[in-house]
Amino acid sequence: MDWTALRLSLALALWTTLVLLPLAVLVARALAWRRFPGKGFVEALIALPLVLPPTVVGYYLLAAAGRAAPLGQLYEAAFGGPLVFTFEGLVAASLLVNLPFAVQPLQRAFEAVPEQLREAAWCSGLSRAATFARIEMPLAWPGLASAAALTFAHTLGEFGVVLMVGGSIPGETRTISIAIYDRVQAFAMGDAAAMSAVLLALSFVAVGVVYGLGQRALVRRR
Amino acid sequence: MASDGLEARLAQPAPIPLDAELGCRPGELLALVGPSGAGKTTILRAIAGIIRPREGFIACNGEVWFDAARNLSLPPQRRRVGLVFQDYALFPHLSARANVTAALGHVARAKRDVRARELLELVHLGGLGERRPDQLSGGQRQRVALARALAREPAVLLLDEPFAAVDQVTRRKLQRELALLRRAIAAPTILVTHDLAEAAALADRMSVLHHGKTLQHGTPDEIANRPATPLVARLMDQPNVFAGTVAARDAAAGLLTLRWGETLLEARDDGRFRPGDQVAWMIGAAAIVMHRRERPSRGERENPVSGSIAELLFFGDTASVSLRVGESANAPVLTFSVSAHTARRNALTPGAAATVSLLADAIHLMPPGE
């Protein structure tokens, strides 16, 4: 059992969730309520990681943020180290591939909040910030919880992008899914089995949370 | 510009065309009436500041809320409106009391709870404050919405079809309550409705809208009995609107003679029309008086008109009579009601001959066309 890898995976999942959710709330809210040219294009772009092989996403990330690419050089100049093959690089890649998992449940949740409720809040004297905090978020929270659980679980299980952008550096980029692959390659099936069981349990809990919340939201709306 | 009450002038070509003007004094209830799609709700939303029309001006108690010319538009939060939405738009995750408290931001925190309870008492919901909207009946939800709208101590109270979503019994009850509550509301109140009887019963004044345009302002009685145009008359559900010609005028007696097909009718002269003028004219159904068979009745000599009964329909205690005046199939038809009892006693049946009087005072002349 590679505890370092498990810890790293959990850290990656946590960071990805914490950074991505506020961003996803803003994007999802805009997509739910605003009409703007190119909206369909933006939605398609966000959904892309769902269908693209992770290796393709990883390849483009390497090409864009590698040490020879302008973006990679810019990052290196600003932070004094490369982005690829580091934990930060993994977080950045993970944010991208998790966009649909965070944005889509939130967008559905905001779409289900009637526009009239916001108007009623304004007419009751609530500022836009208060309307967001007291009306919109409490009604959209099952979407937020779903987004968090899905992002967390999906990051735990992410393999292709991590391998492409992170490699398999112990303590830096070797996540639990990479560790499982390594153990299988080394015919250490016992280790792989233990780690797989842990990952299975964590994912099951996360997905269970998502479906449980979905049921509760349905019951409440009735 | 009056400094008390609400004054609004709104115009825009799209998305919903508007060309409306209205005023409402403190304590007054103005009903905006008109068919669906007339722009009634849009006007309320513009007054509340939810939408911003292209052109116009809105001021309340001397404070300018919107002035397109100066590019000024206060957000809803700064307009002090109370708005009851058509389907109430209660916050579903909050209790009735919390719904009301949400609109008490201007009250000191410690006093909000007491005030919310008072408001719920006012709308007869004391004791139901802890229920969530999905645990309340339609009528109770409407009351919560009204309490929430009043919570802000609004400078203008806006009611968007507040009785449309409840059953008839509840509607009558809520209408009575509103009529009683109005004594306690000093703010100008604007009621949007497509129910003409409701408007006539509750409103001090009415404003008739059609395709976003204000057609006429006035008291419910003026609008019902002296519509400005045939279109207003039709929108007010007046069945008896016809075309005619002014045949003669006796200014000294204050009388006009109106030619209606073969018939000559006497009407009041209001000085607007001259002999030879084409006019539209109408008469309220209540001013069409059936002649009894056995003995003469009130106003029998006044504009007697004979015809045959084209249609007779019983609605409970009343009978709706359509009287065809003339022989041909496209002869004009007068529609009026008599009590079911009268209809039976006079043996009214389709095809039977009948004579009515059109009371001269109730004949109202309008310019022809729309």
XYZ file of C-alpha atoms in Angstrom:
592
model
C 0.000 0.000 0.000
C 1.499 3.293 -1.178
C 0.334 5.762 1.470
C 2.270 8.641 -0.086
C 0.412 8.136 -3.330
C -2.949 8.029 -1.552
C -2.114 11.205 0.350
C -1.043 12.883 -2.875
C -4.249 11.843 -4.637
C -6.371 13.184 -1.791
C -4.429 16.465 -1.784
C -4.838 16.778 -5.552
C -8.568 16.076 -5.328
C -9.008 18.566 -2.500
C -7.096 21.358 -4.189
C -8.864 20.794 -7.479
C -12.261 20.892 -5.783
C -11.473 23.992 -3.714
C -10.101 25.992 -6.629
C -12.568 24.800 -9.229
C -15.878 25.198 -7.369
C -15.946 29.002 -6.951
C -14.919 29.335 -10.570
C -17.547 26.824 -11.667
C -20.252 28.667 -9.701
C -19.527 31.865 -11.624
C -19.401 30.113 -15.002
C -22.473 27.949 -14.335
C -24.539 30.917 -13.148
C -23.662 32.917 -16.238
C -24.448 29.966 -18.509
C -27.740 29.343 -16.726
C -29.123 32.883 -16.804
C -27.345 34.941 -19.413
C -27.784 34.912 -23.138
C -24.701 35.866 -25.090
C -23.294 35.144 -28.535
C -21.109 32.058 -28.582
C -22.794 30.518 -25.525
C -23.222 27.175 -27.267
C -19.547 27.226 -28.223
C -18.501 27.856 -24.612
C -20.759 25.041 -23.392
C -19.267 22.680 -25.983
C -15.748 23.656 -24.955
C -16.525 22.937 -21.302
C -18.053 19.555 -22.184
C -15.078 18.550 -24.345
C -13.062 16.795 -21.577
C -15.992 14.360 -21.202
C -15.378 12.852 -24.626
C -11.717 13.576 -25.325
C -9.183 10.847 -24.391
C -7.240 12.120 -21.356
C -4.014 11.506 -23.263
C -5.093 14.067 -25.857
C -5.800 16.669 -23.170
C -2.474 15.767 -21.599
C -0.661 16.068 -24.895
C -1.998 19.586 -25.518
C -1.177 20.615 -21.959
C 2.380 19.396 -22.429
C 2.605 21.197 -25.745
C 1.201 24.418 -24.281
C 2.843 24.468 -20.868
C 6.059 22.500 -21.490
C 9.405 24.102 -20.782
C 9.837 25.019 -24.450
C 6.350 26.549 -24.859
C 5.681 30.262 -24.232
C 3.151 29.544 -21.469
C 5.555 27.181 -19.729
C 8.355 29.717 -19.966
C 6.105 32.452 -18.613
C 5.202 30.258 -15.631
C 8.838 29.371 -15.052
C 9.841 33.046 -15.126
C 7.110 33.934 -12.644
C 7.456 31.069 -10.167
C 11.056 29.988 -10.676
C 10.269 26.404 -11.670
C 8.557 24.431 -14.426
C 4.838 23.683 -14.392
C 4.952 20.235 -15.967
C 5.988 17.212 -13.891
C 5.102 19.086 -10.663
C 2.159 18.916 -8.264
C 1.046 22.409 -9.366
C 1.048 21.192 -12.942
C -1.200 18.299 -11.920
C -3.624 20.710 -10.247
C -3.738 22.888 -13.361
C -4.383 19.861 -15.607
C -6.931 18.504 -13.180
C -8.843 21.813 -13.165
C -9.208 21.620 -16.925
C -10.359 18.015 -17.197
C -12.817 18.483 -14.310
C -14.555 21.554 -15.739
C -17.606 19.638 -17.011
C -17.958 17.684 -13.762
C -18.105 20.907 -11.766
C -19.927 23.221 -14.176
C -22.708 20.988 -15.463
C -24.401 20.018 -12.163
C -24.173 23.629 -11.016
C -25.599 24.927 -14.276
C -28.568 22.527 -13.991
C -29.070 23.649 -10.390
C -29.056 27.358 -11.229
C -31.345 26.782 -14.197
C -33.855 25.259 -11.785
C -33.979 28.467 -9.713
C -36.826 30.551 -11.220
C -35.723 33.975 -12.369
C -38.749 35.422 -10.594
C -37.285 34.456 -7.231
C -34.303 36.697 -7.863
C -36.603 39.495 -8.972
C -38.711 38.988 -5.855
C -35.539 39.214 -3.767
C -34.514 42.491 -5.408
C -38.012 43.878 -4.915
C -37.746 42.845 -1.259
C -34.679 45.065 -0.999
C -32.033 42.314 -1.067
C -28.820 43.362 -2.814
C -27.449 41.187 -5.591
C -24.864 39.750 -3.173
C -27.521 39.024 -0.542
C -29.760 37.489 -3.199
C -26.892 35.210 -4.181
C -26.080 34.198 -0.620
C -29.598 33.886 0.802
C -31.718 32.807 -2.146
C -29.667 31.432 -5.037
C -27.066 29.340 -3.199
C -29.434 27.721 -0.685
C -31.591 26.626 -3.631
C -28.651 25.522 -5.766
C -26.711 23.745 -3.042
C -27.533 20.173 -4.116
C -25.857 21.127 -7.398
C -22.854 22.440 -5.521
C -22.564 19.256 -3.485
C -22.876 17.136 -6.629
C -20.216 19.198 -8.352
C -17.890 18.832 -5.364
C -18.403 15.070 -5.036
C -18.032 14.420 -8.764
C -14.914 16.583 -9.069
C -13.350 14.984 -6.010
C -14.061 11.426 -7.126
C -13.102 12.017 -10.723
C -9.778 13.579 -9.706
C -9.007 10.618 -7.452
C -9.484 8.307 -10.414
C -7.803 10.438 -13.090
C -5.040 8.547 -14.851
C -4.217 9.582 -18.406
C -3.725 13.299 -17.905
C -1.750 12.735 -14.722
C 0.571 10.319 -16.464
C 1.113 12.662 -19.419
C 1.614 15.892 -17.451
C 3.001 14.548 -14.198
C 4.879 11.391 -15.001
C 5.260 9.212 -11.953
C 7.508 11.027 -9.501
C 7.023 9.594 -5.995
C 5.723 12.217 -3.562
C 5.278 14.788 -6.334
C 3.136 13.369 -9.126
C 2.644 9.651 -8.434
C -1.051 9.498 -7.556
C -2.806 6.374 -6.377
C -4.108 5.465 -9.831
C -0.566 5.686 -11.225
C 0.730 3.681 -8.285
C -1.823 0.932 -9.008
C -0.646 0.811 -12.621
C 2.998 0.638 -11.483
C 2.276 -2.188 -9.030
C 0.440 -4.185 -11.694
C 3.375 -3.698 -14.085
C 5.631 -5.063 -11.316
C 3.256 -8.053 -10.756
C 2.616 -6.890 -7.152
C -1.066 -7.789 -7.406
C -1.677 -7.703 -3.635
C -0.673 -4.030 -3.403
C -2.728 -3.187 -6.456
C -5.760 -4.953 -4.989
C -5.577 -3.039 -1.700
C -5.226 0.324 -3.393
C -7.942 -0.471 -5.896
C -10.294 -1.352 -3.055
C -9.588 1.979 -1.334
C -10.238 3.894 -4.557
C -13.409 1.916 -5.204
C -14.731 2.691 -1.729
C -13.957 6.413 -1.969
C -15.547 6.698 -5.413
C -18.619 4.774 -4.320
C -19.149 7.098 -1.351
C -18.757 10.175 -3.556
C -21.167 8.940 -6.222
C -23.566 7.831 -3.480
C -23.538 11.353 -2.099
C -24.390 12.747 -5.549
C -27.357 10.440 -6.060
C -28.574 10.849 -2.503
C -28.622 14.624 -2.901
C -30.368 14.339 -6.237
C -33.163 12.379 -4.559
C -33.454 14.893 -1.738
C -33.644 17.811 -4.133
C -36.408 16.031 -6.033
C -38.407 15.313 -2.905
C -38.112 18.928 -1.812
C -39.254 20.325 -5.108
C -42.415 18.231 -5.061
C -46.030 66.859 -12.180
C -47.862 65.946 -9.014
C -45.476 65.254 -6.167
C -47.745 62.779 -4.383
C -48.268 59.277 -5.639
C -46.912 57.571 -8.694
C -46.524 58.996 -12.190
C -45.273 56.866 -15.029
C -44.822 57.335 -18.755
C -43.298 54.408 -20.605
C -42.522 53.835 -24.248
C -40.542 51.336 -26.251
C -40.940 49.686 -29.646
C -39.661 46.225 -28.577
C -39.447 43.529 -27.238
C -42.891 44.246 -25.799
C -44.239 47.452 -27.375
C -45.246 50.070 -24.842
C -46.879 53.454 -25.062
C -48.415 53.844 -21.660
C -49.093 56.613 -19.240
C -50.518 56.285 -15.770
C -50.865 58.040 -12.472
C -51.953 56.778 -9.088
C -52.488 58.901 -5.995
C -51.788 57.785 -2.416
C -54.516 55.532 -1.105
C -55.914 55.044 -4.584
C -56.246 51.700 -6.321
C -55.654 51.798 -10.048
C -56.542 48.734 -12.092
C -54.631 48.047 -15.294
C -56.977 46.067 -17.484
C -56.645 44.660 -20.952
C -56.388 41.354 -22.761
C -53.440 39.001 -22.297
C -50.354 40.409 -23.945
C -51.499 44.015 -23.482
C -48.303 44.823 -21.564
C -49.833 45.044 -18.091
C -47.205 42.938 -16.356
C -44.432 44.639 -18.314
C -45.571 47.990 -16.926
C -45.456 46.659 -13.356
C -41.984 45.248 -13.936
C -40.826 48.570 -15.323
C -42.200 50.422 -12.288
C -40.456 47.936 -9.997
C -37.196 48.442 -11.878
C -36.846 44.837 -13.008
C -36.850 45.909 -16.636
C -35.826 49.167 -18.163
C -37.954 50.536 -20.997
C -36.352 52.465 -23.842
C -38.126 55.760 -23.168
C -40.021 57.262 -20.327
C -40.161 58.611 -16.841
C -41.222 57.199 -13.470
C -41.494 59.240 -10.302
C -42.940 58.382 -6.928
C -43.763 60.962 -4.266
C -41.541 63.473 -6.070
C -38.570 61.118 -6.227
C -37.455 60.253 -9.753
C -36.956 56.502 -10.148
C -36.440 56.381 -13.882
C -35.720 59.013 -16.481
C -34.564 57.738 -19.860
C -33.631 61.247 -20.986
C -31.166 61.581 -18.105
C -30.106 57.929 -18.321
C -31.228 57.513 -14.738
C -32.665 54.256 -13.432
C -32.686 53.239 -9.788
C -32.326 49.491 -9.150
C -35.345 47.695 -7.608
C -33.586 47.710 -4.227
C -33.797 51.505 -4.108
C -37.341 51.958 -5.385
C -39.361 50.881 -2.334
C -41.939 48.897 -4.233
C -43.946 46.021 -2.894
C -44.647 43.569 -5.688
C -46.970 40.580 -5.429
C -46.055 38.296 -8.315
C -48.681 36.377 -10.237
C -47.528 33.021 -8.866
C -46.254 34.741 -5.717
C -42.527 33.885 -6.156
C -42.175 32.947 -2.488
C -38.728 31.741 -1.456
C -39.393 27.974 -1.297
C -36.637 27.175 1.206
C -37.775 29.746 3.773
C -40.684 29.691 6.218
C -43.551 32.155 5.750
C -42.084 34.313 8.493
C -38.586 34.214 6.978
C -40.086 35.181 3.615
C -41.489 38.297 5.247
C -38.356 38.952 7.287
C -36.299 38.891 4.092
C -38.030 42.114 3.067
C -37.411 43.804 6.434
C -33.796 44.768 5.777
C -34.593 48.400 6.561
C -35.832 47.523 10.074
C -33.444 47.132 13.018
C -32.463 43.458 13.370
C -33.985 43.090 16.820
C -37.392 44.339 15.651
C -37.676 42.262 12.481
C -39.208 39.235 14.116
C -41.945 41.206 15.844
C -42.711 43.139 12.678
C -42.887 39.940 10.609
C -45.378 38.474 13.087
C -47.485 41.656 12.940
C -47.575 41.515 9.153
C -48.588 37.856 9.156
C -51.349 38.709 11.649
C -52.489 41.499 9.339
C -53.054 39.007 6.513
C -54.668 36.473 8.898
C -51.744 34.063 8.924
C -50.777 34.312 12.587
C -49.720 30.853 13.751
C -48.683 29.646 10.287
C -45.394 31.541 10.251
C -43.205 28.466 10.571
C -44.691 26.703 7.541
C -42.810 26.578 4.295
C -44.621 27.659 1.101
C -45.184 24.046 0.010
C -47.070 23.481 3.267
C -49.490 26.351 2.588
C -52.614 26.516 0.424
C -52.790 28.803 -2.617
C -54.710 31.458 -0.739
C -52.292 31.322 2.191
C -49.345 31.714 -0.175
C -50.954 34.756 -1.706
C -51.281 36.246 1.785
C -47.608 35.582 2.528
C -46.717 37.312 -0.741
C -48.877 40.285 0.240
C -47.299 40.445 3.712
C -43.835 40.324 2.148
C -44.747 43.113 -0.269
C -46.077 45.264 2.596
C -43.039 44.517 4.764
C -40.929 46.996 2.874
C -43.349 49.817 3.691
C -43.639 50.344 -0.023
C -44.102 53.737 -1.616
C -46.175 51.907 -4.221
C -47.839 48.520 -4.004
C -47.956 46.478 -7.215
C -50.279 43.480 -7.537
C -49.836 41.291 -10.614
C -52.992 39.188 -11.117
C -52.940 38.351 -7.398
C -56.161 36.353 -7.530
C -55.591 34.439 -10.754
C -54.021 31.327 -9.236
C -56.688 30.470 -6.652
C -60.134 28.897 -6.842
C -63.237 31.045 -7.044
C -64.275 30.766 -3.393
C -60.791 31.722 -2.190
C -60.702 34.505 -4.773
C -63.867 36.138 -3.453
C -62.495 35.874 0.081
C -59.126 37.373 -0.811
C -60.782 40.157 -2.786
C -62.877 41.067 0.252
C -59.767 41.036 2.413
C -57.927 43.299 0.018
C -60.860 45.713 -0.045
C -60.728 45.819 3.782
C -56.942 45.993 3.943
C -56.888 48.934 1.555
C -58.078 51.240 4.308
C -54.786 50.587 6.067
C -52.610 51.040 2.973
C -51.622 54.614 2.259
C -49.464 53.757 -0.746
C -50.813 54.031 -4.254
C -51.770 50.531 -5.368
C -51.725 49.214 -8.906
C -53.647 46.046 -9.644
C -53.106 44.176 -12.873
C -56.048 42.045 -13.846
C -57.878 40.743 -16.860
C -61.010 40.196 -14.784
C -63.226 43.198 -15.521
C -65.624 42.504 -12.676
C -62.700 42.336 -10.263
C -61.335 45.636 -11.565
C -64.722 47.313 -11.336
C -65.267 46.011 -7.811
C -61.881 46.905 -6.336
C -60.536 49.860 -8.292
C -61.043 53.587 -7.825
C -59.810 54.167 -11.329
C -59.014 52.028 -14.322
C -56.577 52.246 -17.165
C -57.357 50.256 -20.297
C -54.390 48.849 -22.192
C -54.202 47.268 -25.605
C -50.929 46.212 -27.274
C -49.017 48.206 -24.666
C -50.899 51.409 -25.358
C -53.064 53.230 -22.838
C -56.466 53.655 -24.468
C -58.417 55.278 -21.664
C -58.232 56.285 -18.006
C -61.241 56.780 -15.821
C -63.468 55.483 -13.102
C -64.811 51.970 -13.638
C -68.221 53.515 -14.332
C -66.871 55.932 -16.955
C -64.980 53.189 -18.714
C -67.882 50.776 -18.667
C -70.559 53.256 -19.744
C -68.690 55.965 -21.617
C -65.779 54.246 -23.381
C -63.672 56.569 -25.508
C -63.689 54.309 -28.556
C -65.503 51.237 -29.846
C -62.315 49.268 -29.141
C -62.460 50.162 -25.449
C -66.139 49.223 -25.434
C -65.328 45.827 -26.924
C -62.419 45.297 -24.506
C -64.844 46.083 -21.685
C -67.024 43.275 -23.002
C -69.864 45.550 -24.133
C -71.933 43.443 -26.510
C -74.065 46.282 -27.862
C -71.760 48.389 -30.029
C -73.190 49.536 -33.371
C -72.686 52.033 -36.188
C -75.101 54.896 -36.892
C -75.500 58.406 -38.278
C -76.515 61.599 -36.528
C -79.801 62.581 -38.187
C -80.659 65.757 -36.285
C -79.580 67.804 -33.327
C -81.679 69.865 -30.949
C -79.062 71.739 -28.933
C -81.678 73.619 -26.913
C -83.237 70.376 -25.660
C -79.842 68.682 -25.415
C -80.963 65.878 -27.701
C -79.646 64.135 -30.787
C -81.541 61.944 -33.181
C -79.539 58.917 -34.200
C -80.303 56.881 -37.307
C -79.639 53.181 -36.755
C -80.594 51.300 -39.883
C -84.333 51.911 -40.245
C -84.725 53.014 -36.651
C -84.483 56.539 -35.274
C -83.215 56.775 -31.682
C -83.126 59.661 -29.280
C -79.854 60.232 -27.430
C -78.203 62.851 -25.202
C -76.232 65.542 -27.034
C -72.783 65.975 -25.537
C -71.839 68.574 -28.144
C -69.276 66.424 -29.941
C -71.270 65.375 -32.996
C -73.155 67.184 -35.797
C -75.953 66.047 -38.114
C -74.504 63.866 -40.886
C -71.638 62.544 -38.721
C -70.959 58.826 -38.866
C -70.702 57.543 -35.296
C -70.278 54.370 -33.300
C -72.692 53.995 -30.428
C -73.269 51.651 -27.568
C -75.740 50.981 -24.837
C -75.113 49.111 -21.598
C -77.113 45.920 -21.275
C -78.726 47.266 -18.078
C -80.302 50.155 -20.024
C -82.180 47.874 -22.408
C -85.622 47.453 -20.866
C -88.001 44.698 -21.936
C -91.614 45.657 -22.476
C -93.981 43.461 -20.567
C -96.831 41.954 -22.453
C -99.655 42.647 -20.029
C -98.876 46.176 -18.824
C -96.636 49.102 -19.755
C -93.460 49.614 -17.784
C -90.887 52.287 -17.092
C -89.698 54.265 -20.103
C -91.946 52.470 -22.516
C -92.196 55.412 -24.849
C -88.414 55.838 -24.869
C -86.788 54.525 -28.066
C -88.982 51.474 -28.552
C -87.297 48.855 -30.710
C -88.987 45.686 -31.900
C -87.453 42.496 -33.135
C -87.460 38.752 -32.846
C -85.620 36.676 -30.318
C -82.618 35.095 -31.993
C -81.251 33.304 -28.969
C -82.275 32.690 -25.384
C -79.876 31.215 -22.865
C -80.541 30.530 -19.204
C -77.645 31.025 -16.791
C -79.076 30.079 -13.430
C -81.309 32.945 -12.316
C -80.810 35.093 -15.382
C -81.590 34.692 -19.037
C -79.448 36.194 -21.745
C -81.607 37.443 -24.595
C -80.408 38.192 -28.127
C -82.931 40.302 -30.021
C -82.543 40.572 -33.792
C -83.725 44.012 -34.920
C -84.899 43.547 -38.525
C -85.719 40.718 -40.845
C -82.446 39.883 -42.561
C -79.960 37.404 -41.142
C -77.279 40.077 -40.742
C -79.578 42.552 -38.980
C -78.047 43.938 -35.761
C -78.589 41.997 -32.552
C -79.164 43.567 -29.136
C -77.950 41.485 -26.183
C -79.253 41.961 -22.673
C -80.288 40.020 -19.587
C -83.590 39.585 -17.848
C -84.359 37.492 -14.813
C -85.205 33.905 -15.622
C -88.559 34.513 -13.973
C -89.355 37.440 -16.303
C -88.322 35.405 -19.327
C -90.744 32.630 -18.394
C -93.610 34.923 -17.467
C -93.309 36.728 -20.798
C -93.096 33.382 -22.583
C -89.883 34.334 -24.326
C -88.879 31.720 -26.865
C -86.549 31.828 -29.840
C -88.396 33.320 -32.809
C -90.978 35.149 -30.657
C -91.481 38.888 -31.196
C -90.421 41.268 -28.429
C -90.096 44.984 -27.883
C -87.530 46.790 -25.766
C -86.772 50.392 -24.885
C -83.267 51.794 -25.208
C -82.953 54.386 -22.452
C -81.781 57.607 -24.102
C -79.463 58.638 -21.252
C -77.506 55.406 -21.599
C -76.906 55.705 -25.355
C -73.273 56.682 -25.705
C -71.808 58.021 -28.956
C -68.190 57.511 -30.017
C -66.098 58.367 -33.052
C -66.430 55.584 -35.642
C -63.697 53.018 -36.365
C -61.392 51.599 -33.738
